Amino acid sequence: MKSDAEAIYIVDDDPAVRDALSVLFNMEGYVVETFSDGDTFIQFAEKAVPACVMLDVHMPGRSGIEILKALNAENYPAPIFIISGQGDIPMAVEAIRNGAFDFIEKPFSAETVLERVQDGINAMKKREEEQATPSFQGSDALTRRELEVLKEITDGASNKEAGRTLGISPRTVEVHRARIMEKLGARNAADLVRIVLGHPQ
């Protein structure tokens, strides 16, 4: 799979959203590829890896969630941002569980989108450089992203601080945190630290 490091893929059935995001990223020097449906995008995304993907949740044909599953988003080498409306928070949470990097709520400002995407791209690069797999009871049940969030939590970071380090929103950190607690059977942050350090209850 070739790398398309300067490209941003935008998948949205709304031409106005595609145009607005294209102009924004073009001005920042990115090459933009736009797709109005999931199937065309999936064929493309299997051949080349962009710097980032912006994916709408609601589309005719495959939904954003189905596209994440088809791409095996958890292991996809580029950050995938879900674009969701105000009422789509439960769906955005589901998207994160299916490997989306983060979600951006509509309406969004140009500055917010650029900042979040840049943070996401940087965090992904950093992650590749630091690939180390921790081992403790239950660590194999966690996704790569959950392990990163767990490291931040056990290092004492707040949701906000963890989000800043990982290039995701505090709300996304909360989603991961809840999943980690559930998977490891931890009742609170102190429990998590004990599990990670291998100390008995």
GROMACS .gro file of C-alpha atoms in nm:
model
  201
    1MET     CA    1   0.000   0.000   0.000
    2LYS     CA    2   0.163   0.324  -0.103
    3SER     CA    3   0.175   0.625   0.124
    4ASP     CA    4   0.007   0.945   0.013
    5ALA     CA    5   0.147   1.153   0.296
    6GLU     CA    6   0.035   1.492   0.162
    7ALA     CA    7  -0.321   1.381   0.085
    8ILE     CA    8  -0.640   1.425   0.280
    9TYR     CA    9  -0.941   1.214   0.182
   10ILE     CA   10  -1.283   1.368   0.239
   11VAL     CA   11  -1.583   1.135   0.232
   12ASP     CA   12  -1.915   1.321   0.250
   13ASP     CA   13  -2.229   1.310   0.038
   14ASP     CA   14  -2.281   1.685   0.085
   15PRO     CA   15  -2.103   1.874  -0.197
   16ALA     CA   16  -2.095   2.195   0.013
   17VAL     CA   17  -1.902   2.020   0.293
   18ARG     CA   18  -1.664   1.858   0.042
   19ASP     CA   19  -1.599   2.193  -0.127
   20ALA     CA   20  -1.548   2.386   0.197
   21LEU     CA   21  -1.303   2.128   0.337
   22SER     CA   22  -1.121   2.097   0.002
   23VAL     CA   23  -1.058   2.471  -0.015
   24LEU     CA   24  -0.943   2.473   0.347
   25PHE     CA   25  -0.692   2.188   0.308
   26ASN     CA   26  -0.573   2.303  -0.036
   27MET     CA   27  -0.482   2.639   0.116
   28GLU     CA   28  -0.270   2.450   0.372
   29GLY     CA   29  -0.082   2.274   0.093
   30TYR     CA   30  -0.253   1.935   0.110
   31VAL     CA   31  -0.365   1.737  -0.192
   32VAL     CA   32  -0.735   1.666  -0.146
   33GLU     CA   33  -0.931   1.368  -0.279
   34THR     CA   34  -1.307   1.383  -0.230
   35PHE     CA   35  -1.560   1.099  -0.236
   36SER     CA   36  -1.938   1.121  -0.230
   37ASP     CA   37  -1.991   0.760  -0.123
   38GLY     CA   38  -1.821   0.498   0.089
   39ASP     CA   39  -1.770   0.224  -0.171
   40THR     CA   40  -1.558   0.439  -0.403
   41PHE     CA   41  -1.359   0.562  -0.105
   42ILE     CA   42  -1.291   0.210   0.028
   43GLN     CA   43  -1.151   0.096  -0.308
   44PHE     CA   44  -0.924   0.400  -0.310
   45ALA     CA   45  -0.823   0.374   0.057
   46GLU     CA   46  -0.709   0.015   0.014
   47LYS     CA   47  -0.451   0.126  -0.245
   48ALA     CA   48  -0.301   0.432  -0.078
   49VAL     CA   49  -0.273   0.569   0.275
   50PRO     CA   50  -0.339   0.943   0.309
   51ALA     CA   51  -0.224   1.176   0.586
   52CYS     CA   52  -0.579   1.186   0.719
   53VAL     CA   53  -0.941   1.089   0.640
   54MET     CA   54  -1.249   1.304   0.710
   55LEU     CA   55  -1.553   1.077   0.710
   56ASP     CA   56  -1.919   1.172   0.739
   57VAL     CA   57  -2.133   0.950   0.963
   58HIS     CA   58  -2.455   0.974   0.759
   59MET     CA   59  -2.434   0.882   0.394
   60PRO     CA   60  -2.646   0.692   0.146
   61GLY     CA   61  -2.515   0.338   0.102
   62ARG     CA   62  -2.256   0.253   0.362
   63SER     CA   63  -2.261   0.459   0.680
   64GLY     CA   64  -1.944   0.599   0.833
   65ILE     CA   65  -1.950   0.313   1.088
   66GLU     CA   66  -1.969   0.047   0.814
   67ILE     CA   67  -1.680   0.214   0.632
   68LEU     CA   68  -1.469   0.207   0.951
   69LYS     CA   69  -1.537  -0.165   0.987
   70ALA     CA   70  -1.458  -0.234   0.621
   71LEU     CA   71  -1.125  -0.051   0.656
   72ASN     CA   72  -1.039  -0.219   0.985
   73ALA     CA   73  -0.997   0.138   1.113
   74GLU     CA   74  -0.837   0.031   1.440
   75ASN     CA   75  -0.527  -0.069   1.242
   76TYR     CA   76  -0.553   0.186   0.962
   77PRO     CA   77  -0.225   0.381   0.944
   78ALA     CA   78  -0.386   0.727   0.912
   79PRO     CA   79  -0.615   0.911   1.156
   80ILE     CA   80  -0.982   0.892   1.055
   81PHE     CA   81  -1.196   1.180   1.180
   82ILE     CA   82  -1.572   1.135   1.190
   83ILE     CA   83  -1.778   1.442   1.101
   84SER     CA   84  -2.098   1.438   1.302
   85GLY     CA   85  -2.390   1.668   1.372
   86GLN     CA   86  -2.499   1.777   1.718
   87GLY     CA   87  -2.742   1.488   1.759
   88ASP     CA   88  -2.493   1.223   1.652
   89ILE     CA   89  -2.291   1.190   1.972
   90PRO     CA   90  -2.393   0.825   2.041
   91MET     CA   91  -2.296   0.745   1.683
   92ALA     CA   92  -1.965   0.931   1.722
   93VAL     CA   93  -1.896   0.724   2.033
   94GLU     CA   94  -1.969   0.407   1.835
   95ALA     CA   95  -1.734   0.532   1.562
   96ILE     CA   96  -1.452   0.568   1.814
   97ARG     CA   97  -1.518   0.215   1.935
   98ASN     CA   98  -1.477   0.107   1.573
   99GLY     CA   99  -1.139   0.273   1.533
  100ALA     CA  100  -1.214   0.635   1.440
  101PHE     CA  101  -0.939   0.863   1.567
  102ASP     CA  102  -1.172   1.137   1.689
  103PHE     CA  103  -1.488   1.318   1.590
  104ILE     CA  104  -1.549   1.676   1.486
  105GLU     CA  105  -1.893   1.821   1.547
  106LYS     CA  106  -2.078   2.033   1.293
  107PRO     CA  107  -2.087   2.325   1.260
  108PHE     CA  108  -1.709   2.354   1.281
  109SER     CA  109  -1.471   2.644   1.228
  110ALA     CA  110  -1.180   2.630   0.983
  111GLU     CA  111  -0.929   2.684   1.264
  112THR     CA  112  -1.071   2.397   1.470
  113VAL     CA  113  -1.063   2.152   1.181
  114LEU     CA  114  -0.706   2.242   1.080
  115GLU     CA  115  -0.579   2.229   1.437
  116ARG     CA  116  -0.745   1.895   1.517
  117VAL     CA  117  -0.630   1.735   1.191
  118GLN     CA  118  -0.272   1.858   1.236
  119ASP     CA  119  -0.273   1.730   1.595
  120GLY     CA  120  -0.405   1.396   1.472
  121ILE     CA  121  -0.142   1.360   1.201
  122ASN     CA  122   0.138   1.452   1.443
  123ALA     CA  123   0.009   1.214   1.710
  124MET     CA  124  -0.008   0.930   1.456
  125LYS     CA  125   0.354   0.994   1.346
  126LYS     CA  126   0.468   0.998   1.706
  127ARG     CA  127   0.281   0.676   1.774
  128GLU     CA  128   0.459   0.498   1.488
  129GLU     CA  129   0.795   0.609   1.628
  130GLU     CA  130   0.712   0.482   1.975
  131GLN     CA  131   0.553   0.146   1.894
  132ALA     CA  132   0.613  -0.050   2.211
  133THR     CA  133   0.375  -0.313   2.339
  134PRO     CA  134   0.322  -0.324   2.712
  135SER     CA  135   0.227  -0.650   2.877
  136PHE     CA  136   0.011  -0.686   3.182
  137GLN     CA  137  -0.295  -0.896   3.254
  138GLY     CA  138  -0.558  -0.800   2.997
  139SER     CA  139  -0.332  -0.578   2.782
  140ASP     CA  140  -0.398  -0.792   2.474
  141ALA     CA  141  -0.771  -0.711   2.500
  142LEU     CA  142  -0.698  -0.341   2.449
  143THR     CA  143  -0.665  -0.165   2.114
  144ARG     CA  144  -0.358   0.037   2.026
  145ARG     CA  145  -0.544   0.361   2.096
  146GLU     CA  146  -0.676   0.233   2.431
  147LEU     CA  147  -0.321   0.143   2.537
  148GLU     CA  148  -0.211   0.499   2.460
  149VAL     CA  149  -0.501   0.646   2.659
  150LEU     CA  150  -0.426   0.405   2.943
  151LYS     CA  151  -0.062   0.516   2.952
  152GLU     CA  152  -0.174   0.880   2.982
  153ILE     CA  153  -0.420   0.796   3.261
  154THR     CA  154  -0.169   0.590   3.459
  155ASP     CA  155   0.085   0.871   3.416
  156GLY     CA  156  -0.166   1.091   3.597
  157ALA     CA  157  -0.295   1.297   3.303
  158SER     CA  158  -0.646   1.442   3.314
  159ASN     CA  159  -0.882   1.375   3.021
  160LYS     CA  160  -0.796   1.719   2.888
  161GLU     CA  161  -0.419   1.667   2.916
  162ALA     CA  162  -0.440   1.317   2.768
  163GLY     CA  163  -0.646   1.453   2.480
  164ARG     CA  164  -0.390   1.726   2.412
  165THR     CA  165  -0.101   1.475   2.406
  166LEU     CA  166  -0.286   1.229   2.182
  167GLY     CA  167  -0.447   1.489   1.955
  168ILE     CA  168  -0.805   1.394   2.047
  169SER     CA  169  -1.088   1.563   2.236
  170PRO     CA  170  -1.138   1.510   2.612
  171ARG     CA  171  -1.476   1.352   2.531
  172THR     CA  172  -1.304   1.094   2.312
  173VAL     CA  173  -1.060   1.021   2.596
  174GLU     CA  174  -1.365   0.958   2.822
  175VAL     CA  175  -1.505   0.707   2.572
  176HIS     CA  176  -1.176   0.516   2.564
  177ARG     CA  177  -1.138   0.537   2.940
  178ALA     CA  178  -1.481   0.378   2.995
  179ARG     CA  179  -1.394   0.097   2.753
  180ILE     CA  180  -1.058   0.035   2.921
  181MET     CA  181  -1.217   0.017   3.269
  182GLU     CA  182  -1.479  -0.224   3.135
  183LYS     CA  183  -1.224  -0.449   2.960
  184LEU     CA  184  -0.982  -0.461   3.253
  185GLY     CA  185  -1.253  -0.483   3.519
  186ALA     CA  186  -1.124  -0.171   3.695
  187ARG     CA  187  -1.350   0.028   3.925
  188ASN     CA  188  -1.148   0.350   3.924
  189ALA     CA  189  -0.816   0.507   3.817
  190ALA     CA  190  -0.629   0.362   4.117
  191ASP     CA  191  -0.749   0.016   4.013
  192LEU     CA  192  -0.617   0.075   3.663
  193VAL     CA  193  -0.273   0.170   3.794
  194ARG     CA  194  -0.264  -0.147   4.010
  195ILE     CA  195  -0.355  -0.365   3.710
  196VAL     CA  196  -0.096  -0.202   3.484
  197LEU     CA  197   0.179  -0.228   3.745
  198GLY     CA  198   0.080  -0.588   3.812
  199HIS     CA  199   0.001  -0.529   4.180
  200PRO     CA  200  -0.264  -0.759   4.326
  201GLN     CA  201  -0.593  -0.609   4.444
   0.00000   0.00000   0.00000
